[in-house]
PDB file of C-alpha atoms in Angstrom:
ATOM      1  CA  GLU A1040      74.149 128.052  92.912  1.00  0.00           C
ATOM      2  CA  THR A1041      72.436 124.648  92.874  1.00  0.00           C
ATOM      3  CA  GLY A1042      74.250 121.939  94.775  1.00  0.00           C
ATOM      4  CA  VAL A1043      74.519 118.236  94.009  1.00  0.00           C
ATOM      5  CA  THR A1044      71.152 116.504  94.207  1.00  0.00           C
ATOM      6  CA  GLN A1045      70.551 112.776  94.379  1.00  0.00           C
ATOM      7  CA  SER A1046      67.448 110.636  94.025  1.00  0.00           C
ATOM      8  CA  PRO A1047      65.896 108.705  95.554  1.00  0.00           C
ATOM      9  CA  THR A1048      66.913 109.378  99.155  1.00  0.00           C
ATOM     10  CA  HIS A1049      66.092 105.869 100.316  1.00  0.00           C
ATOM     11  CA  LEU A1050      65.553 102.597  98.491  1.00  0.00           C
ATOM     12  CA  ILE A1051      64.861  99.004  99.508  1.00  0.00           C
ATOM     13  CA  LYS A1052      65.628  96.208  97.064  1.00  0.00           C
ATOM     14  CA  THR A1053      65.768  92.429  97.148  1.00  0.00           C
ATOM     15  CA  ARG A1054      68.903  90.409  96.527  1.00  0.00           C
ATOM     16  CA  GLY A1055      69.359  89.734  92.801  1.00  0.00           C
ATOM     17  CA  GLN A1056      67.434  92.812  91.674  1.00  0.00           C
ATOM     18  CA  GLN A1057      68.841  95.785  89.770  1.00  0.00           C
ATOM     19  CA  VAL A1058      68.880  99.415  90.901  1.00  0.00           C
ATOM     20  CA  THR A1059      69.474 102.821  89.282  1.00  0.00           C
ATOM     21  CA  LEU A1060      70.518 105.837  91.310  1.00  0.00           C
ATOM     22  CA  ARG A1061      70.518 109.362  89.905  1.00  0.00           C
ATOM     23  CA  CYS A1062      72.593 112.473  90.437  1.00  0.00           C
ATOM     24  CA  SER A1063      72.510 116.055  89.192  1.00  0.00           C
ATOM     25  CA  SER A1064      75.808 117.929  89.268  1.00  0.00           C
ATOM     26  CA  GLN A1065      76.411 121.273  90.863  1.00  0.00           C
ATOM     27  CA  SER A1066      76.189 124.025  88.255  1.00  0.00           C
ATOM     28  CA  GLY A1067      79.519 124.656  86.534  1.00  0.00           C
ATOM     29  CA  HIS A1068      80.808 121.157  87.300  1.00  0.00           C
ATOM     30  CA  ASN A1069      81.328 118.628  84.515  1.00  0.00           C
ATOM     31  CA  THR A1070      83.018 115.783  86.385  1.00  0.00           C
ATOM     32  CA  VAL A1071      80.972 113.309  88.422  1.00  0.00           C
ATOM     33  CA  SER A1072      82.202 110.660  90.863  1.00  0.00           C
ATOM     34  CA  TRP A1073      80.369 107.967  92.790  1.00  0.00           C
ATOM     35  CA  TYR A1074      81.336 106.621  96.211  1.00  0.00           C
ATOM     36  CA  GLN A1075      79.990 103.816  98.371  1.00  0.00           C
ATOM     37  CA  GLN A1076      79.905 104.356 102.124  1.00  0.00           C
ATOM     38  CA  ALA A1077      79.186 101.283 104.226  1.00  0.00           C
ATOM     39  CA  LEU A1078      77.912 101.851 107.741  1.00  0.00           C
ATOM     40  CA  GLY A1079      80.643 103.106 110.052  1.00  0.00           C
ATOM     41  CA  GLN A1080      83.241 103.433 107.309  1.00  0.00           C
ATOM     42  CA  GLY A1081      84.695 106.077 105.053  1.00  0.00           C
ATOM     43  CA  PRO A1082      83.528 106.418 101.452  1.00  0.00           C
ATOM     44  CA  GLN A1083      85.087 104.133  98.834  1.00  0.00           C
ATOM     45  CA  PHE A1084      85.629 105.329  95.254  1.00  0.00           C
ATOM     46  CA  ILE A1085      83.524 103.501  92.671  1.00  0.00           C
ATOM     47  CA  PHE A1086      84.193 105.449  89.451  1.00  0.00           C
ATOM     48  CA  GLN A1087      84.405 108.876  87.863  1.00  0.00           C
ATOM     49  CA  TYR A1088      82.940 110.274  84.649  1.00  0.00           C
ATOM     50  CA  TYR A1089      84.191 113.146  82.543  1.00  0.00           C
ATOM     51  CA  ARG A1090      82.819 114.118  79.127  1.00  0.00           C
ATOM     52  CA  GLU A1091      80.398 111.177  79.310  1.00  0.00           C
ATOM     53  CA  GLU A1092      83.198 108.621  79.628  1.00  0.00           C
ATOM     54  CA  GLU A1093      84.493 106.670  82.605  1.00  0.00           C
ATOM     55  CA  ASN A1094      87.982 107.973  83.394  1.00  0.00           C
ATOM     56  CA  GLY A1095      88.770 106.151  86.608  1.00  0.00           C
ATOM     57  CA  ARG A1096      87.463 103.151  88.525  1.00  0.00           C
ATOM     58  CA  GLY A1097      87.959 101.754  92.002  1.00  0.00           C
ATOM     59  CA  ASN A1098      87.943  98.147  93.110  1.00  0.00           C
ATOM     60  CA  PHE A1099      84.309  97.388  92.237  1.00  0.00           C
ATOM     61  CA  PRO A1100      83.006  94.550  90.012  1.00  0.00           C
ATOM     62  CA  PRO A1101      81.544  95.163  86.534  1.00  0.00           C
ATOM     63  CA  ARG A1102      77.987  94.845  87.843  1.00  0.00           C
ATOM     64  CA  PHE A1103      78.533  98.421  89.032  1.00  0.00           C
ATOM     65  CA  SER A1104      78.169 100.617  85.960  1.00  0.00           C
ATOM     66  CA  GLY A1105      77.385 104.212  85.219  1.00  0.00           C
ATOM     67  CA  LEU A1106      76.455 106.838  82.714  1.00  0.00           C
ATOM     68  CA  GLN A1107      77.015 110.550  82.364  1.00  0.00           C
ATOM     69  CA  PHE A1108      74.660 112.609  80.215  1.00  0.00           C
ATOM     70  CA  PRO A1109      75.350 115.743  78.115  1.00  0.00           C
ATOM     71  CA  ASN A1110      73.930 117.922  80.909  1.00  0.00           C
ATOM     72  CA  TYR A1111      76.554 116.329  83.251  1.00  0.00           C
ATOM     73  CA  SER A1112      73.944 114.458  85.296  1.00  0.00           C
ATOM     74  CA  SER A1113      74.784 110.854  86.042  1.00  0.00           C
ATOM     75  CA  GLU A1114      73.392 107.439  86.895  1.00  0.00           C
ATOM     76  CA  LEU A1115      74.825 104.576  88.904  1.00  0.00           C
ATOM     77  CA  ASN A1116      73.476 101.142  88.022  1.00  0.00           C
ATOM     78  CA  VAL A1117      74.016  98.046  90.118  1.00  0.00           C
ATOM     79  CA  ASN A1118      72.974  94.637  88.784  1.00  0.00           C
ATOM     80  CA  ALA A1119      72.476  91.371  90.679  1.00  0.00           C
ATOM     81  CA  LEU A1120      72.297  93.107  94.049  1.00  0.00           C
ATOM     82  CA  GLU A1121      73.989  91.448  97.001  1.00  0.00           C
ATOM     83  CA  LEU A1122      73.379  91.989 100.700  1.00  0.00           C
ATOM     84  CA  ASP A1123      76.799  93.676 101.007  1.00  0.00           C
ATOM     85  CA  ASP A1124      75.688  96.340  98.529  1.00  0.00           C
ATOM     86  CA  SER A1125      73.627  97.876 101.333  1.00  0.00           C
ATOM     87  CA  ALA A1126      75.245 101.274 101.880  1.00  0.00           C
ATOM     88  CA  LEU A1127      74.982 105.018 101.389  1.00  0.00           C
ATOM     89  CA  TYR A1128      75.821 105.900  97.786  1.00  0.00           C
ATOM     90  CA  LEU A1129      77.298 109.335  97.399  1.00  0.00           C
ATOM     91  CA  CYS A1130      77.599 111.338  94.218  1.00  0.00           C
ATOM     92  CA  ALA A1131      80.111 114.156  93.959  1.00  0.00           C
ATOM     93  CA  SER A1132      80.741 116.715  91.259  1.00  0.00           C
ATOM     94  CA  SER A1133      83.739 118.874  90.575  1.00  0.00           C
ATOM     95  CA  ARG A1134      85.419 120.997  87.966  1.00  0.00           C
ATOM     96  CA  PRO A1135      87.880 119.044  85.802  1.00  0.00           C
ATOM     97  CA  GLU A1136      91.004 120.880  86.979  1.00  0.00           C
ATOM     98  CA  ARG A1137      93.346 118.833  89.152  1.00  0.00           C
ATOM     99  CA  GLY A1138      92.795 119.499  92.799  1.00  0.00           C
ATOM    100  CA  SER A1139      89.309 120.875  92.337  1.00  0.00           C
ATOM    101  CA  PRO A1140      87.454 119.814  95.466  1.00  0.00           C
ATOM    102  CA  LEU A1141      84.580 117.372  95.264  1.00  0.00           C
ATOM    103  CA  HIS A1142      81.161 118.578  96.339  1.00  0.00           C
ATOM    104  CA  PHE A1143      78.887 115.810  97.583  1.00  0.00           C
ATOM    105  CA  GLY A1144      75.160 115.261  97.542  1.00  0.00           C
ATOM    106  CA  ASN A1145      73.253 113.888 100.522  1.00  0.00           C
ATOM    107  CA  GLY A1146      73.372 110.376  99.146  1.00  0.00           C
ATOM    108  CA  THR A1147      70.973 107.514  98.495  1.00  0.00           C
ATOM    109  CA  ARG A1148      70.567 104.968 101.288  1.00  0.00           C
ATOM    110  CA  LEU A1149      70.226 101.535  99.645  1.00  0.00           C
ATOM    111  CA  THR A1150      69.074  98.559 101.694  1.00  0.00           C
ATOM    112  CA  VAL A1151      69.255  95.102 100.125  1.00  0.00           C
ATOM    113  CA  THR A1152      67.207  92.382 101.840  1.00  0.00           C
TER     114      THR A1152
ATOM    115  CA  GLY B1116      99.885 101.893  98.438  1.00  0.00           C
ATOM    116  CA  GLU B1117      97.145 104.171  99.653  1.00  0.00           C
ATOM    117  CA  ASP B1118      96.012 104.121 103.246  1.00  0.00           C
ATOM    118  CA  VAL B1119      94.517 106.912 105.304  1.00  0.00           C
ATOM    119  CA  GLU B1120      94.089 106.442 109.046  1.00  0.00           C
ATOM    120  CA  GLN B1121      92.279 108.411 111.714  1.00  0.00           C
ATOM    121  CA  SER B1122      91.491 107.888 115.360  1.00  0.00           C
ATOM    122  CA  LEU B1123      87.905 106.789 115.892  1.00  0.00           C
ATOM    123  CA  PHE B1124      86.650 109.160 118.544  1.00  0.00           C
ATOM    124  CA  LEU B1125      87.303 112.551 120.160  1.00  0.00           C
ATOM    125  CA  SER B1126      85.376 114.201 122.977  1.00  0.00           C
ATOM    126  CA  VAL B1127      85.814 117.864 123.962  1.00  0.00           C
ATOM    127  CA  ARG B1128      83.987 120.479 125.998  1.00  0.00           C
ATOM    128  CA  GLU B1129      82.214 123.371 124.328  1.00  0.00           C
ATOM    129  CA  GLY B1130      84.595 126.313 123.914  1.00  0.00           C
ATOM    130  CA  ASP B1131      87.729 124.166 123.907  1.00  0.00           C
ATOM    131  CA  SER B1132      89.846 123.515 120.817  1.00  0.00           C
ATOM    132  CA  SER B1133      89.551 120.199 118.986  1.00  0.00           C
ATOM    133  CA  VAL B1134      92.409 118.607 117.114  1.00  0.00           C
ATOM    134  CA  ILE B1135      91.635 115.761 114.721  1.00  0.00           C
ATOM    135  CA  ASN B1136      94.604 113.858 113.349  1.00  0.00           C
ATOM    136  CA  CYS B1137      95.143 111.888 110.161  1.00  0.00           C
ATOM    137  CA  THR B1138      98.045 109.947 108.674  1.00  0.00           C
ATOM    138  CA  TYR B1139      98.471 108.922 105.073  1.00  0.00           C
ATOM    139  CA  THR B1140     100.979 106.729 103.336  1.00  0.00           C
ATOM    140  CA  ASP B1141     101.200 107.783  99.712  1.00  0.00           C
ATOM    141  CA  SER B1142     103.984 110.311  99.212  1.00  0.00           C
ATOM    142  CA  SER B1143     102.591 111.321  95.832  1.00  0.00           C
ATOM    143  CA  SER B1144      99.492 112.854  97.441  1.00  0.00           C
ATOM    144  CA  THR B1145      99.033 116.354  96.154  1.00  0.00           C
ATOM    145  CA  TYR B1146      95.839 117.592  97.809  1.00  0.00           C
ATOM    146  CA  LEU B1147      94.478 116.715 101.222  1.00  0.00           C
ATOM    147  CA  TYR B1148      90.909 117.417 102.271  1.00  0.00           C
ATOM    148  CA  TRP B1149      88.755 117.603 105.359  1.00  0.00           C
ATOM    149  CA  TYR B1150      85.059 116.780 105.135  1.00  0.00           C
ATOM    150  CA  LYS B1151      82.326 116.863 107.791  1.00  0.00           C
ATOM    151  CA  GLN B1152      79.385 114.447 107.867  1.00  0.00           C
ATOM    152  CA  GLU B1153      76.358 114.992 110.070  1.00  0.00           C
ATOM    153  CA  PRO B1154      73.859 112.165 110.739  1.00  0.00           C
ATOM    154  CA  GLY B1155      71.873 111.204 107.668  1.00  0.00           C
ATOM    155  CA  ALA B1156      73.693 113.680 105.444  1.00  0.00           C
ATOM    156  CA  GLY B1157      76.356 113.696 102.766  1.00  0.00           C
ATOM    157  CA  LEU B1158      79.855 115.072 103.083  1.00  0.00           C
ATOM    158  CA  GLN B1159      80.406 118.787 103.525  1.00  0.00           C
ATOM    159  CA  LEU B1160      83.740 120.134 102.311  1.00  0.00           C
ATOM    160  CA  LEU B1161      85.429 122.054 105.135  1.00  0.00           C
ATOM    161  CA  THR B1162      88.838 122.902 103.740  1.00  0.00           C
ATOM    162  CA  TYR B1163      91.728 121.515 101.733  1.00  0.00           C
ATOM    163  CA  ILE B1164      95.441 122.049 101.425  1.00  0.00           C
ATOM    164  CA  PHE B1165      97.946 121.595  98.650  1.00  0.00           C
ATOM    165  CA  SER B1166     100.946 119.481  99.542  1.00  0.00           C
ATOM    166  CA  ASN B1167     103.435 122.317  99.027  1.00  0.00           C
ATOM    167  CA  MET B1168     101.842 124.183 101.937  1.00  0.00           C
ATOM    168  CA  ASP B1169     102.318 123.430 105.616  1.00  0.00           C
ATOM    169  CA  MET B1170      99.448 125.429 107.053  1.00  0.00           C
ATOM    170  CA  LYS B1171      96.106 126.877 106.044  1.00  0.00           C
ATOM    171  CA  GLN B1172      93.717 128.883 108.220  1.00  0.00           C
ATOM    172  CA  ASP B1173      90.061 129.533 107.501  1.00  0.00           C
ATOM    173  CA  GLN B1174      88.122 131.238 110.302  1.00  0.00           C
ATOM    174  CA  ARG B1175      87.930 128.700 113.173  1.00  0.00           C
ATOM    175  CA  LEU B1176      89.679 125.986 111.165  1.00  0.00           C
ATOM    176  CA  THR B1177      93.438 125.483 110.950  1.00  0.00           C
ATOM    177  CA  VAL B1178      94.992 122.709 108.871  1.00  0.00           C
ATOM    178  CA  LEU B1179      98.566 121.644 109.540  1.00  0.00           C
ATOM    179  CA  LEU B1180     100.483 119.392 107.152  1.00  0.00           C
ATOM    180  CA  ASN B1181     103.717 117.616 108.032  1.00  0.00           C
ATOM    181  CA  LYS B1182     104.692 116.114 104.711  1.00  0.00           C
ATOM    182  CA  LYS B1183     107.815 114.434 106.082  1.00  0.00           C
ATOM    183  CA  ASP B1184     105.760 112.449 108.610  1.00  0.00           C
ATOM    184  CA  LYS B1185     102.697 112.253 106.285  1.00  0.00           C
ATOM    185  CA  HIS B1186     100.586 113.735 109.073  1.00  0.00           C
ATOM    186  CA  LEU B1187      97.611 116.051 108.652  1.00  0.00           C
ATOM    187  CA  SER B1188      95.616 117.701 111.412  1.00  0.00           C
ATOM    188  CA  LEU B1189      92.485 119.808 111.658  1.00  0.00           C
ATOM    189  CA  ARG B1190      92.158 122.199 114.574  1.00  0.00           C
ATOM    190  CA  ILE B1191      88.747 123.641 115.373  1.00  0.00           C
ATOM    191  CA  ALA B1192      88.945 126.660 117.661  1.00  0.00           C
ATOM    192  CA  ASP B1193      86.138 127.459 120.128  1.00  0.00           C
ATOM    193  CA  THR B1194      84.365 124.180 119.409  1.00  0.00           C
ATOM    194  CA  GLN B1195      80.563 124.387 119.468  1.00  0.00           C
ATOM    195  CA  THR B1196      77.897 121.706 119.919  1.00  0.00           C
ATOM    196  CA  GLY B1197      77.041 122.161 116.243  1.00  0.00           C
ATOM    197  CA  ASP B1198      80.517 120.878 115.412  1.00  0.00           C
ATOM    198  CA  SER B1199      79.521 117.407 116.659  1.00  0.00           C
ATOM    199  CA  ALA B1200      79.814 115.177 113.592  1.00  0.00           C
ATOM    200  CA  ILE B1201      82.114 112.696 111.866  1.00  0.00           C
ATOM    201  CA  TYR B1202      85.192 114.230 110.248  1.00  0.00           C
ATOM    202  CA  PHE B1203      86.933 112.567 107.331  1.00  0.00           C
ATOM    203  CA  CYS B1204      90.326 113.331 105.912  1.00  0.00           C
ATOM    204  CA  ALA B1205      91.012 112.353 102.317  1.00  0.00           C
ATOM    205  CA  GLU B1206      93.969 112.360  99.990  1.00  0.00           C
ATOM    206  CA  SER B1207      93.968 112.958  96.275  1.00  0.00           C
ATOM    207  CA  ILE B1208      96.501 111.309  94.052  1.00  0.00           C
ATOM    208  CA  MET B1209      96.819 112.812  90.621  1.00  0.00           C
ATOM    209  CA  ASP B1210      96.993 109.817  88.389  1.00  0.00           C
ATOM    210  CA  ASN B1211      95.017 108.735  85.356  1.00  0.00           C
ATOM    211  CA  ALA B1212      91.991 108.148  87.575  1.00  0.00           C
ATOM    212  CA  GLY B1213      91.392 111.845  87.730  1.00  0.00           C
ATOM    213  CA  ASN B1214      90.691 113.414  91.064  1.00  0.00           C
ATOM    214  CA  MET B1215      90.030 110.202  92.998  1.00  0.00           C
ATOM    215  CA  LEU B1216      89.884 110.586  96.771  1.00  0.00           C
ATOM    216  CA  THR B1217      90.967 108.002  99.331  1.00  0.00           C
ATOM    217  CA  PHE B1218      89.203 108.558 102.645  1.00  0.00           C
ATOM    218  CA  GLY B1219      90.069 107.655 106.193  1.00  0.00           C
ATOM    219  CA  GLY B1220      87.561 105.852 108.382  1.00  0.00           C
ATOM    220  CA  GLY B1221      86.401 109.068 110.046  1.00  0.00           C
ATOM    221  CA  THR B1222      86.726 110.571 113.527  1.00  0.00           C
ATOM    222  CA  ARG B1223      83.556 111.059 115.535  1.00  0.00           C
ATOM    223  CA  LEU B1224      83.726 114.381 117.392  1.00  0.00           C
ATOM    224  CA  MET B1225      81.455 114.756 120.389  1.00  0.00           C
ATOM    225  CA  VAL B1226      81.150 118.222 121.927  1.00  0.00           C
ATOM    226  CA  LYS B1227      79.824 118.335 125.477  1.00  0.00           C
ATOM    227  CA  PRO B1228      78.013 121.475 126.666  1.00  0.00           C
TER     228      PRO B1228
END
């Protein structure tokens, strides 16, 4: 069984730039969620995708956007990067049934300078 | 509102039991989760419990849920140095946002040989 994989593992960007992070779901999972984890804090929910549509969003501005593809892989796009966007971005996949646990990838460490 | 709180730090000796505590505020929580995060890694699902249960045991792990007090605990028996990590509890609220998780700030467990 292939787990959740994310790319790249590390990324350095400059303030104002745009970034795309990628995620492949665990096999058998068709729901993908993205979380932002700032240093020393717990993860914060960004949004969730199911059947290629966003079906839930946390308290993040519209410059955070995403996509889910027919093979259930996903992208997180962040425009107009700010210094506070520096964080570990975690992708998680799950089955669509309520209560199905989320399985996380190892994350992408984004540094904005 | 949603708020999950954990103590910041716990230190135990190898072979002792560890108990990590968590409180949550939303009475509509239906599933509660424990995740482990090692340095530089993503979140590893340890166990989870449905809110109509009060206890769940899985090998060295025991989860206790006091729904009246909104208190969740994770007991690790015979704690090993490999258990040193940050432990997060999370609650899932079944609303239109799908299976969104709200995480606590994490408890850093240090196991001394």
